[in-house]
Amino acid sequence: MSATPLSQQARAAAPYMEGLNPEQRAAVEALDGPVLVLAGAGTGKTRVLTTRLAHILATGRARPWEILCVTFTNKAAREMKERVGAIIGAAVEGLPWLGTFHAIAAQILRRHAELAGLKSSFTILDTDDQLRLVRQVIQAEGIDEKRWTPRYLAALIDGWKNRGLTPEKLPEDAKWAFADGRGGKLYALYQQRLADLNACDFGDLLLHNITIFQKDAGVLAEYQRKFRYMLVDEYQDTNVAQYLWLRLLAQGTNNLCCVGDDDQSIYGWRGAEVDNILRFERDFPGAQVIRLERNYRSTGHILGAASGLIAANRERLGKTLWTEAEGGEKVQVRGLWDGEAEARFVAQEIESWVSRGRKYRDVAVLVRAAWQMRAFEDRFLMLGLPYKVIGGPRFFERAEIRDAHAYFRLVLSPDDDLAFERVVNTPKRGVGETTVRKLHEAARAAGASLAETARMLVETDEIRGPARAGLKAFLRDIDHWGSLAGSMRHDELAGLVLDESGYTGMWRADKSPQAEGRLDNLKELVRSMGEFDTLEAYLEHVALVSDLDTASDGDEVSLMTLHAAKGLEFPLVFLPGWEETVFPSQRALDDKGAAALEEERRLAYVGLTRARERAMISFTANRMIYGRWQAVIPSRFIDELPPAHAEAKSETGYFSHGGAAGVGEPAAEPYQASYDSPGWRRFQAARAAGRTGDVIDGRAREVSSVAGSGRWKPGDRVFHDKFGYGRVKSAEGSKLTVAFDKAGEKKVIDSFVRETP
DNA sequence: TGGGGGCACCTTTTT
DNA sequence: GGTGCCCCCA
């Protein structure tokens, strides 16, 4: 027997390599120099990433603390830790530099805070605190905050930070984006306020890192030496600041491996630059590019439909995904009357799926915007169909949780002005706006914190009456809790603070229906604190994590936005609301034009590629948006689906028989339309001619959408989803009176469509 | 100071 | 349609 080649021996010695395809193996073994792994949807990206990490460790190329591994979400970081741990069987605690961009940047910043003008105990502000601070800066400058809103400035500052721009580096023209050229000054003032508070916002974590690295060559060199291998997940979603940060660090060993998919870049509106991934080979000369193109997730038709769709994008590197699971079901496209009909349809399909022995948990409904969820929730609740909303209101962003955190922050540092301001009058202590303004002014004059200032003023006659008593009690409480901090378990202390402050009492006295839920949340909060060693550790955690783990493994349908669905997969996926203005979102198109359209298309691509076995797209003719009826036309993305992989079906007859926006005789029998059916062609023709139906909101003051007021004449024949056929009796202003054939009664209705002759 | 009524607003949201 | 916010009044 001939000797086994060495390479094969090495592979045999590495069981974790078992089952990898050649591309995946190449991505794991390309260890020298920059590497870009273009990993299409469902091609085993996480597997490659974790195996690569294990491989680096197993071959002794680096020790655990010499690897930097960055993800975007805590969930991804956690999953990675678990999977690496499972492969190498070692204590994954030994991977201290595996985490999110922000967590790692915070870790580095705490070590060198003084180089950024902070103390290492700095607090990390959330968006709410950030907004309040921006408002204060605007007010202090005497700028009209109606005309120039804090929200807008906060968004600008965020954008600048995402692009790695400190106030000093801000280009002249950028300053003109706010308050007649005062944008730059306000930005600088905001940064000064942050420094005074020993605080930073999310954007600062990376920005300060970059500043430190650029200012102090010694510190940079330390990290460049330390990180012998660098791995980055979801590279297509990095922003300029993250790119700069990575590039600075990578200049040491140059062993940077980025994994991503340009076709799944969907966070451009948050500052992500697809350009980073498109430019990789130029940014990192000598880079290897490895494509993972074998898809293990979806059927051939689903993959074909998704690939056909994404091919319409110009800005992409290009991949050809393939699968051995050829065939399967074509992607189905359904036209429906309105959102209610769509929800009925989806629910019915789910029930029939389950009646065939499948699970609710195998199903996901993916919407473009959160408001679309309501119609589905209503229907699911009515039917008792089990579902869960993923990524709903965030636990740590709820008012009661943030109030509680403010109390905890005060216990640790009474000089935390933002926390002080937040809860000084919650519950009511008679300390109103006037008193707080007085404190602010005095604090500014004295260069002291609000708490310090309050201590002084309550001893004078500046503050009198209930405000004085309230403040005194508040300060006394803070001191009292602070003195307990050393000697008590922090979760017990937390419960005590919430009780003694009267905060839980406030909610107990509240008779509104939400109050009970808020009390539950507070209880859950105190419970979850027990999982941390100290109050400080807990607060650091919540600052960098957006939500509690709500890992429920119940048998429930998942309802979420397309954004929230990235990284997930389901046997059956519903993609409702594929209508122009909804998806692609008109708002996005208005803001950013062609680039936004490509991003919307990528979002559609992400949606489709979540499906393993079956994908169902639907659209409606009438959509209620913000209480307004709108006539809508099918999304252009539907036209871009290759007919070889998608088919249009209709059982309602709305669009298959439709003249305009699906108005017409309901089909006598379930009607199966294909892509070139007469009904589909009529529908397209009506759409091309702009005849999309006239829609009236019976209660609105004016006729909405394409409907022209006064275009209705007595005798017009109309069709309504609920009431069937009818004739217009009178049309005065926006009020229409219609007699329906079936019911034979006159009635003003919410919406209907005029039949096209 | 605080509550109630009127009114503008309204995408997506990894940290 | 629903909600958060502002203003006005008690």
mmCIF file with all atom_site columns, C-alpha atoms in Angstrom, chain A residues 261-377:
data_model
loop_
_atom_site.group_PDB
_atom_site.id
_atom_site.type_symbol
_atom_site.label_atom_id
_atom_site.label_alt_id
_atom_site.label_comp_id
_atom_site.label_asym_id
_atom_site.label_entity_id
_atom_site.label_seq_id
_atom_site.pdbx_PDB_ins_code
_atom_site.Cartn_x
_atom_site.Cartn_y
_atom_site.Cartn_z
_atom_site.occupancy
_atom_site.B_iso_or_equiv
_atom_site.pdbx_formal_charge
_atom_site.auth_seq_id
_atom_site.auth_comp_id
_atom_site.auth_asym_id
_atom_site.auth_atom_id
_atom_site.pdbx_PDB_model_num
ATOM 1   C CA . ASP A 1 261 ? -22.288 38.190 1.665   1.00 0.00 ? 261 ASP A CA 1
ATOM 2   C CA . ASP A 1 262 ? -22.710 41.380 -0.307  1.00 0.00 ? 262 ASP A CA 1
ATOM 3   C CA . ASP A 1 263 ? -26.175 40.210 -1.308  1.00 0.00 ? 263 ASP A CA 1
ATOM 4   C CA . GLN A 1 264 ? -27.275 40.243 2.315   1.00 0.00 ? 264 GLN A CA 1
ATOM 5   C CA . SER A 1 265 ? -26.201 43.755 3.225   1.00 0.00 ? 265 SER A CA 1
ATOM 6   C CA . ILE A 1 266 ? -29.382 45.255 4.644   1.00 0.00 ? 266 ILE A CA 1
ATOM 7   C CA . TYR A 1 267 ? -28.198 47.819 7.156   1.00 0.00 ? 267 TYR A CA 1
ATOM 8   C CA . GLY A 1 268 ? -27.085 50.599 4.858   1.00 0.00 ? 268 GLY A CA 1
ATOM 9   C CA . TRP A 1 269 ? -29.564 52.933 6.545   1.00 0.00 ? 269 TRP A CA 1
ATOM 10  C CA . ARG A 1 270 ? -27.624 52.395 9.734   1.00 0.00 ? 270 ARG A CA 1
ATOM 11  C CA . GLY A 1 271 ? -24.303 53.343 8.240   1.00 0.00 ? 271 GLY A CA 1
ATOM 12  C CA . ALA A 1 272 ? -23.184 49.963 6.898   1.00 0.00 ? 272 ALA A CA 1
ATOM 13  C CA . GLU A 1 273 ? -21.120 50.285 3.734   1.00 0.00 ? 273 GLU A CA 1
ATOM 14  C CA . VAL A 1 274 ? -21.571 47.502 1.201   1.00 0.00 ? 274 VAL A CA 1
ATOM 15  C CA . ASP A 1 275 ? -18.598 49.154 -0.368  1.00 0.00 ? 275 ASP A CA 1
ATOM 16  C CA . ASN A 1 276 ? -16.370 47.699 2.348   1.00 0.00 ? 276 ASN A CA 1
ATOM 17  C CA . ILE A 1 277 ? -16.895 44.201 1.038   1.00 0.00 ? 277 ILE A CA 1
ATOM 18  C CA . LEU A 1 278 ? -16.911 45.238 -2.618  1.00 0.00 ? 278 LEU A CA 1
ATOM 19  C CA . ARG A 1 279 ? -13.551 46.961 -2.081  1.00 0.00 ? 279 ARG A CA 1
ATOM 20  C CA . PHE A 1 280 ? -11.888 44.272 -0.009  1.00 0.00 ? 280 PHE A CA 1
ATOM 21  C CA . GLU A 1 281 ? -9.320  43.161 -2.577  1.00 0.00 ? 281 GLU A CA 1
ATOM 22  C CA . ARG A 1 282 ? -8.181  46.741 -3.126  1.00 0.00 ? 282 ARG A CA 1
ATOM 23  C CA . ASP A 1 283 ? -8.060  47.534 0.596   1.00 0.00 ? 283 ASP A CA 1
ATOM 24  C CA . PHE A 1 284 ? -6.062  44.435 1.415   1.00 0.00 ? 284 PHE A CA 1
ATOM 25  C CA . PRO A 1 285 ? -3.640  43.707 -1.414  1.00 0.00 ? 285 PRO A CA 1
ATOM 26  C CA . GLY A 1 286 ? -2.882  40.067 -1.980  1.00 0.00 ? 286 GLY A CA 1
ATOM 27  C CA . ALA A 1 287 ? -6.201  39.033 -0.521  1.00 0.00 ? 287 ALA A CA 1
ATOM 28  C CA . GLN A 1 288 ? -7.592  35.649 -1.377  1.00 0.00 ? 288 GLN A CA 1
ATOM 29  C CA . VAL A 1 289 ? -11.257 35.505 -2.224  1.00 0.00 ? 289 VAL A CA 1
ATOM 30  C CA . ILE A 1 290 ? -13.030 32.250 -1.567  1.00 0.00 ? 290 ILE A CA 1
ATOM 31  C CA . ARG A 1 291 ? -16.617 31.746 -2.639  1.00 0.00 ? 291 ARG A CA 1
ATOM 32  C CA . LEU A 1 292 ? -18.973 29.392 -0.878  1.00 0.00 ? 292 LEU A CA 1
ATOM 33  C CA . GLU A 1 293 ? -21.646 28.660 -3.425  1.00 0.00 ? 293 GLU A CA 1
ATOM 34  C CA . ARG A 1 294 ? -23.112 25.348 -2.464  1.00 0.00 ? 294 ARG A CA 1
ATOM 35  C CA . ASN A 1 295 ? -26.380 25.922 -0.665  1.00 0.00 ? 295 ASN A CA 1
ATOM 36  C CA . TYR A 1 296 ? -27.515 23.344 1.854   1.00 0.00 ? 296 TYR A CA 1
ATOM 37  C CA . ARG A 1 297 ? -30.723 25.029 2.865   1.00 0.00 ? 297 ARG A CA 1
ATOM 38  C CA . SER A 1 298 ? -33.291 25.610 0.149   1.00 0.00 ? 298 SER A CA 1
ATOM 39  C CA . THR A 1 299 ? -34.882 23.747 -2.719  1.00 0.00 ? 299 THR A CA 1
ATOM 40  C CA . GLY A 1 300 ? -33.839 24.445 -6.281  1.00 0.00 ? 300 GLY A CA 1
ATOM 41  C CA . HIS A 1 301 ? -36.911 26.530 -6.999  1.00 0.00 ? 301 HIS A CA 1
ATOM 42  C CA . ILE A 1 302 ? -36.500 28.741 -3.959  1.00 0.00 ? 302 ILE A CA 1
ATOM 43  C CA . LEU A 1 303 ? -32.847 29.235 -4.732  1.00 0.00 ? 303 LEU A CA 1
ATOM 44  C CA . GLY A 1 304 ? -33.633 29.858 -8.388  1.00 0.00 ? 304 GLY A CA 1
ATOM 45  C CA . ALA A 1 305 ? -36.237 32.466 -7.568  1.00 0.00 ? 305 ALA A CA 1
ATOM 46  C CA . ALA A 1 306 ? -33.936 34.229 -5.120  1.00 0.00 ? 306 ALA A CA 1
ATOM 47  C CA . SER A 1 307 ? -30.966 34.154 -7.495  1.00 0.00 ? 307 SER A CA 1
ATOM 48  C CA . GLY A 1 308 ? -33.068 35.458 -10.362 1.00 0.00 ? 308 GLY A CA 1
ATOM 49  C CA . LEU A 1 309 ? -34.271 38.311 -8.223  1.00 0.00 ? 309 LEU A CA 1
ATOM 50  C CA . ILE A 1 310 ? -30.898 39.379 -6.883  1.00 0.00 ? 310 ILE A CA 1
ATOM 51  C CA . ALA A 1 311 ? -29.426 39.272 -10.387 1.00 0.00 ? 311 ALA A CA 1
ATOM 52  C CA . ALA A 1 312 ? -31.218 42.566 -11.006 1.00 0.00 ? 312 ALA A CA 1
ATOM 53  C CA . ASN A 1 313 ? -28.784 44.311 -8.657  1.00 0.00 ? 313 ASN A CA 1
ATOM 54  C CA . ARG A 1 314 ? -25.795 46.010 -10.231 1.00 0.00 ? 314 ARG A CA 1
ATOM 55  C CA . GLU A 1 315 ? -23.626 46.568 -7.170  1.00 0.00 ? 315 GLU A CA 1
ATOM 56  C CA . ARG A 1 316 ? -22.563 43.061 -6.348  1.00 0.00 ? 316 ARG A CA 1
ATOM 57  C CA . LEU A 1 317 ? -19.592 40.767 -6.560  1.00 0.00 ? 317 LEU A CA 1
ATOM 58  C CA . GLY A 1 318 ? -21.644 37.954 -8.015  1.00 0.00 ? 318 GLY A CA 1
ATOM 59  C CA . LYS A 1 319 ? -22.018 34.355 -6.972  1.00 0.00 ? 319 LYS A CA 1
ATOM 60  C CA . THR A 1 320 ? -23.758 31.375 -8.455  1.00 0.00 ? 320 THR A CA 1
ATOM 61  C CA . LEU A 1 321 ? -25.454 29.418 -5.736  1.00 0.00 ? 321 LEU A CA 1
ATOM 62  C CA . TRP A 1 322 ? -26.369 25.830 -6.440  1.00 0.00 ? 322 TRP A CA 1
ATOM 63  C CA . THR A 1 323 ? -27.968 22.977 -4.583  1.00 0.00 ? 323 THR A CA 1
ATOM 64  C CA . GLU A 1 324 ? -28.316 19.275 -4.947  1.00 0.00 ? 324 GLU A CA 1
ATOM 65  C CA . ALA A 1 325 ? -31.906 19.556 -3.770  1.00 0.00 ? 325 ALA A CA 1
ATOM 66  C CA . GLU A 1 326 ? -33.224 20.344 -7.225  1.00 0.00 ? 326 GLU A CA 1
ATOM 67  C CA . GLY A 1 327 ? -36.920 20.853 -7.746  1.00 0.00 ? 327 GLY A CA 1
ATOM 68  C CA . GLY A 1 328 ? -39.321 21.129 -4.872  1.00 0.00 ? 328 GLY A CA 1
ATOM 69  C CA . GLU A 1 329 ? -42.248 23.487 -5.021  1.00 0.00 ? 329 GLU A CA 1
ATOM 70  C CA . LYS A 1 330 ? -42.189 26.668 -7.021  1.00 0.00 ? 330 LYS A CA 1
ATOM 71  C CA . VAL A 1 331 ? -42.380 29.888 -5.065  1.00 0.00 ? 331 VAL A CA 1
ATOM 72  C CA . GLN A 1 332 ? -46.024 30.870 -4.937  1.00 0.00 ? 332 GLN A CA 1
ATOM 73  C CA . VAL A 1 333 ? -47.345 34.360 -5.502  1.00 0.00 ? 333 VAL A CA 1
ATOM 74  C CA . ARG A 1 334 ? -50.852 35.293 -4.371  1.00 0.00 ? 334 ARG A CA 1
ATOM 75  C CA . GLY A 1 335 ? -52.923 38.344 -5.019  1.00 0.00 ? 335 GLY A CA 1
ATOM 76  C CA . LEU A 1 336 ? -55.468 39.214 -2.345  1.00 0.00 ? 336 LEU A CA 1
ATOM 77  C CA . TRP A 1 337 ? -58.008 41.879 -1.668  1.00 0.00 ? 337 TRP A CA 1
ATOM 78  C CA . ASP A 1 338 ? -56.613 43.594 1.393   1.00 0.00 ? 338 ASP A CA 1
ATOM 79  C CA . GLY A 1 339 ? -54.563 43.040 4.510   1.00 0.00 ? 339 GLY A CA 1
ATOM 80  C CA . GLU A 1 340 ? -57.339 41.189 6.290   1.00 0.00 ? 340 GLU A CA 1
ATOM 81  C CA . ALA A 1 341 ? -57.784 38.789 3.410   1.00 0.00 ? 341 ALA A CA 1
ATOM 82  C CA . GLU A 1 342 ? -54.041 38.293 3.370   1.00 0.00 ? 342 GLU A CA 1
ATOM 83  C CA . ALA A 1 343 ? -53.987 37.462 7.067   1.00 0.00 ? 343 ALA A CA 1
ATOM 84  C CA . ARG A 1 344 ? -56.883 35.044 6.593   1.00 0.00 ? 344 ARG A CA 1
ATOM 85  C CA . PHE A 1 345 ? -55.026 33.400 3.744   1.00 0.00 ? 345 PHE A CA 1
ATOM 86  C CA . VAL A 1 346 ? -51.773 33.034 5.652   1.00 0.00 ? 346 VAL A CA 1
ATOM 87  C CA . ALA A 1 347 ? -53.514 31.669 8.732   1.00 0.00 ? 347 ALA A CA 1
ATOM 88  C CA . GLN A 1 348 ? -55.434 29.185 6.631   1.00 0.00 ? 348 GLN A CA 1
ATOM 89  C CA . GLU A 1 349 ? -52.279 27.972 4.924   1.00 0.00 ? 349 GLU A CA 1
ATOM 90  C CA . ILE A 1 350 ? -50.598 27.536 8.277   1.00 0.00 ? 350 ILE A CA 1
ATOM 91  C CA . GLU A 1 351 ? -53.506 25.524 9.625   1.00 0.00 ? 351 GLU A CA 1
ATOM 92  C CA . SER A 1 352 ? -53.453 23.275 6.606   1.00 0.00 ? 352 SER A CA 1
ATOM 93  C CA . TRP A 1 353 ? -49.693 22.831 6.975   1.00 0.00 ? 353 TRP A CA 1
ATOM 94  C CA . VAL A 1 354 ? -50.166 21.794 10.589  1.00 0.00 ? 354 VAL A CA 1
ATOM 95  C CA . SER A 1 355 ? -53.043 19.508 9.713   1.00 0.00 ? 355 SER A CA 1
ATOM 96  C CA . ARG A 1 356 ? -50.583 17.619 7.532   1.00 0.00 ? 356 ARG A CA 1
ATOM 97  C CA . GLY A 1 357 ? -48.498 16.855 10.575  1.00 0.00 ? 357 GLY A CA 1
ATOM 98  C CA . ARG A 1 358 ? -46.028 19.718 10.403  1.00 0.00 ? 358 ARG A CA 1
ATOM 99  C CA . LYS A 1 359 ? -45.168 22.089 13.230  1.00 0.00 ? 359 LYS A CA 1
ATOM 100 C CA . TYR A 1 360 ? -46.074 25.697 13.868  1.00 0.00 ? 360 TYR A CA 1
ATOM 101 C CA . ARG A 1 361 ? -42.463 26.332 14.752  1.00 0.00 ? 361 ARG A CA 1
ATOM 102 C CA . ASP A 1 362 ? -41.464 25.485 11.196  1.00 0.00 ? 362 ASP A CA 1
ATOM 103 C CA . VAL A 1 363 ? -43.308 28.561 9.946   1.00 0.00 ? 363 VAL A CA 1
ATOM 104 C CA . ALA A 1 364 ? -42.262 32.198 9.772   1.00 0.00 ? 364 ALA A CA 1
ATOM 105 C CA . VAL A 1 365 ? -44.113 35.280 8.589   1.00 0.00 ? 365 VAL A CA 1
ATOM 106 C CA . LEU A 1 366 ? -41.621 37.935 7.494   1.00 0.00 ? 366 LEU A CA 1
ATOM 107 C CA . VAL A 1 367 ? -42.825 41.501 7.043   1.00 0.00 ? 367 VAL A CA 1
ATOM 108 C CA . ARG A 1 368 ? -41.122 44.650 5.844   1.00 0.00 ? 368 ARG A CA 1
ATOM 109 C CA . ALA A 1 369 ? -42.301 46.899 8.660   1.00 0.00 ? 369 ALA A CA 1
ATOM 110 C CA . ALA A 1 370 ? -43.513 46.233 12.165  1.00 0.00 ? 370 ALA A CA 1
ATOM 111 C CA . TRP A 1 371 ? -46.962 47.762 11.589  1.00 0.00 ? 371 TRP A CA 1
ATOM 112 C CA . GLN A 1 372 ? -47.752 44.946 9.183   1.00 0.00 ? 372 GLN A CA 1
ATOM 113 C CA . MET A 1 373 ? -47.665 42.482 12.047  1.00 0.00 ? 373 MET A CA 1
ATOM 114 C CA . ARG A 1 374 ? -50.890 43.679 13.561  1.00 0.00 ? 374 ARG A CA 1
ATOM 115 C CA . ALA A 1 375 ? -53.190 42.209 10.946  1.00 0.00 ? 375 ALA A CA 1
ATOM 116 C CA . PHE A 1 376 ? -51.542 38.831 11.479  1.00 0.00 ? 376 PHE A CA 1
ATOM 117 C CA . GLU A 1 377 ? -51.658 39.071 15.246  1.00 0.00 ? 377 GLU A CA 1
#
